[in-house]
Short mmCIF file of C-alpha atoms and ligand atoms in Angstrom, two decimals:
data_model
loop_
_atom_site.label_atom_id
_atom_site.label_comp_id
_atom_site.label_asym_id
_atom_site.label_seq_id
_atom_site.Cartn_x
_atom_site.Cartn_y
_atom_site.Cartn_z
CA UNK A 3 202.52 38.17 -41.00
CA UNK A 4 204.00 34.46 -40.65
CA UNK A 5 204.20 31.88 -42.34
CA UNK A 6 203.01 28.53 -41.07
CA UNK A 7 205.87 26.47 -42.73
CA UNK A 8 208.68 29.13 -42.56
CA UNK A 9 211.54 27.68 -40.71
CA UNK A 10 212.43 31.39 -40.08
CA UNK A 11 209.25 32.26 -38.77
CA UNK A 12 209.21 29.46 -36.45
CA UNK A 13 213.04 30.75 -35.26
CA UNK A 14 211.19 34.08 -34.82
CA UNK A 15 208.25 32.94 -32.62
CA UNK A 16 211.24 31.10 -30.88
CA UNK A 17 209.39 27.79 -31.60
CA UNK A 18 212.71 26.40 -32.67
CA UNK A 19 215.84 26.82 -31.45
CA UNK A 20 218.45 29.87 -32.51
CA UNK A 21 220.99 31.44 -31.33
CA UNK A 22 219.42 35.01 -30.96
CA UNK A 23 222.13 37.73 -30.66
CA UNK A 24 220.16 40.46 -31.48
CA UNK A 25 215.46 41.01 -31.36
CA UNK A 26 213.75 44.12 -32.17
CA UNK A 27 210.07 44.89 -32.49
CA UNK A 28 210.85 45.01 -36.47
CA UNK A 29 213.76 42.33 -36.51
CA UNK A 30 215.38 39.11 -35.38
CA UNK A 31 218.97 37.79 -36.30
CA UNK A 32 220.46 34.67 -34.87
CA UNK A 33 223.68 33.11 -36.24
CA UNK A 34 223.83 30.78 -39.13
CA UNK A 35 223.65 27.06 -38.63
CA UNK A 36 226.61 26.48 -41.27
CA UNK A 37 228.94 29.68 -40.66
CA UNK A 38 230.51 30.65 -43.79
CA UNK A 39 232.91 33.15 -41.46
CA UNK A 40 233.85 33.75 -37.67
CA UNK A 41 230.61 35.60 -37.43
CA UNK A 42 227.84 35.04 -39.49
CA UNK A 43 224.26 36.00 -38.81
CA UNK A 44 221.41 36.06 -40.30
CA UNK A 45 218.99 39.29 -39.86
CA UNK A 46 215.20 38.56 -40.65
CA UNK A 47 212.50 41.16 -40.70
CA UNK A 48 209.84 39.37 -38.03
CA UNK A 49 207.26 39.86 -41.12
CA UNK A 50 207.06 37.05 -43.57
CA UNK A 51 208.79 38.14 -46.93
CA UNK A 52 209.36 35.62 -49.25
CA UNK A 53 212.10 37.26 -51.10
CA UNK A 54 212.89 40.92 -52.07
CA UNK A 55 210.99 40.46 -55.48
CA UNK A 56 208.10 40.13 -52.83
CA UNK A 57 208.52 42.82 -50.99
CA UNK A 58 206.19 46.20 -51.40
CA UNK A 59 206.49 49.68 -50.60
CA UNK A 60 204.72 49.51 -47.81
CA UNK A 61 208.04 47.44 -46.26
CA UNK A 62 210.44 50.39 -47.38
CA UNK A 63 210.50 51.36 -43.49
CA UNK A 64 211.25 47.57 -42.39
CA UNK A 65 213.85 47.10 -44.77
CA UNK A 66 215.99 50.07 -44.01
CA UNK A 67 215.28 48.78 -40.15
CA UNK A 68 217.23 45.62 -41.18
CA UNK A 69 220.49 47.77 -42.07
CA UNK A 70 220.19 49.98 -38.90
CA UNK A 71 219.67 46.72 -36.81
CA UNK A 72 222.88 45.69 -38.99
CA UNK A 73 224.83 48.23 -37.32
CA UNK A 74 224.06 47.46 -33.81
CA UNK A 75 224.58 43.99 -34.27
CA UNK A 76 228.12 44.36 -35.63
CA UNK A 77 228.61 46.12 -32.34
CA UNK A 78 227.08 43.04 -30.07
CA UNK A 79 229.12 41.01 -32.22
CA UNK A 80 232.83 42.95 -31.76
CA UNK A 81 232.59 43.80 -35.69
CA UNK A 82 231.82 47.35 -35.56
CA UNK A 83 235.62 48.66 -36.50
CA UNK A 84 236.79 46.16 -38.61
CA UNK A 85 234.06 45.82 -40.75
CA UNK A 86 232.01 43.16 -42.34
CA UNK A 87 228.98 42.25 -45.27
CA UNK A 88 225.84 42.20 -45.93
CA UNK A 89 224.49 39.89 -48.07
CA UNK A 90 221.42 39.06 -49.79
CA UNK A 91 220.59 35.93 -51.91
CA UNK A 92 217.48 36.40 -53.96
CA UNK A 93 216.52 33.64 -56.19
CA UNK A 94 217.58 30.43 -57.87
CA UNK A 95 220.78 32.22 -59.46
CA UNK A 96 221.87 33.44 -56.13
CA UNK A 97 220.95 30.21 -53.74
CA UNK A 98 218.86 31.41 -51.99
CA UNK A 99 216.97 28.54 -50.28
CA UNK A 100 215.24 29.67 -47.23
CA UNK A 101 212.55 31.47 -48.58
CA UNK A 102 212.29 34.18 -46.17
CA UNK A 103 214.17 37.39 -46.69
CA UNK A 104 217.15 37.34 -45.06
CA UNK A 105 220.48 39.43 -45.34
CA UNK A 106 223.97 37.77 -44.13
CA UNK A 107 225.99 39.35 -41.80
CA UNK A 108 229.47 37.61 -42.75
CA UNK A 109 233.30 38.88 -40.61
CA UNK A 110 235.35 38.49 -38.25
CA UNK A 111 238.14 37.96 -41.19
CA UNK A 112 239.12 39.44 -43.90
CA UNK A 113 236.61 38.35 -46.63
CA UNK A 114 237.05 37.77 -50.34
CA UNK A 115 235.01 38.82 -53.13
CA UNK A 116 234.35 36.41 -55.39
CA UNK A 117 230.95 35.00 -55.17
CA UNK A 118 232.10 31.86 -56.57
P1 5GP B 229 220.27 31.29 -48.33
O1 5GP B 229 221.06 30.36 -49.19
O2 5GP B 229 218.78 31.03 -48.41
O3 5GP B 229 220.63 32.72 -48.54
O4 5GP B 229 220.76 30.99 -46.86
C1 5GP B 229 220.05 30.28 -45.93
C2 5GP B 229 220.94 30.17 -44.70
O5 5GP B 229 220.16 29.71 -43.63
C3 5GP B 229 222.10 29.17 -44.86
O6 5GP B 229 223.34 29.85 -44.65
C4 5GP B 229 221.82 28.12 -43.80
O7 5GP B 229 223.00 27.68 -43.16
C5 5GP B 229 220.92 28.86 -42.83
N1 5GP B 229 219.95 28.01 -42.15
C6 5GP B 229 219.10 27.13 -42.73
N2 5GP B 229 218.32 26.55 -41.80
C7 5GP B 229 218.69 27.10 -40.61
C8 5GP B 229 218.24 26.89 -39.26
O8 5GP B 229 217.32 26.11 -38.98
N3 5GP B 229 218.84 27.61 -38.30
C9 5GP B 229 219.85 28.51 -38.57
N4 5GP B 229 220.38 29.16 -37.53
N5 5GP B 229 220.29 28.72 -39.83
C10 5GP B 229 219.72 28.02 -40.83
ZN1 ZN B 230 208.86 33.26 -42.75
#
């Protein structure tokens, strides 16, 4: 279920440090080391998924428990009514370079839309 070189997994198993705002028995999130907005989080399923071309049906349950976890967290975070984004990079095209699934939870401003 982890991965021994995940640097996500290790946040998980809080062998590294994070700042964990939010742990379920399904998820973690913690906020991003390089905030790209006034909030940004990351939410992580606690199972190791490389990426979503990786995940199986089996995960259909944990991946819809990220998006409710989503909702309480922009809640903790004082997000809930103003609003905010998901995000998830999959892939070279997109950046994505932890290779962990992971969904960013950017606000706290009003956000653009370019993904330039
Ligand atoms: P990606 O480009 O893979 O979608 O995003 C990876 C994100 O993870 C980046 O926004 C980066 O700042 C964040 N990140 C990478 N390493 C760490 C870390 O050790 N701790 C935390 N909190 N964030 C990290
Ligand atoms: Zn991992």
């Amino acid at each position: 279920m982890t991965a021994p070189d995940c640097i996500f997994c290790k946040i998980i198993q809080h062998e590294i440090p994070s700042e964990i705002v939010y742990e379920d028995e399904w998820v973690t999130a913690f906020k991003d080391l390089s905030p790209a907005a006034p909030v940004h989080v990351l939410i992580v399923p606690k199972k190791h998924i490389a990426s979503l071309t990786e995940a199986a049906d089996e995960d259909a349950a944990l991946l819809g428990r990220i998006q409710l976890a989503a909702a309480k967290i922009a809640a903790r975070m004082g997000i809930q009514d103003k609003g905010f984004r998901l995000i998830n990079n999959c892939g070279a095209d997109a950046g994505q370079v932890v290779m962990h699934v992971h969904y960013h939870m950017l606000g706290g401003k009003t956000l653009g839309w370019s993904p330039d």
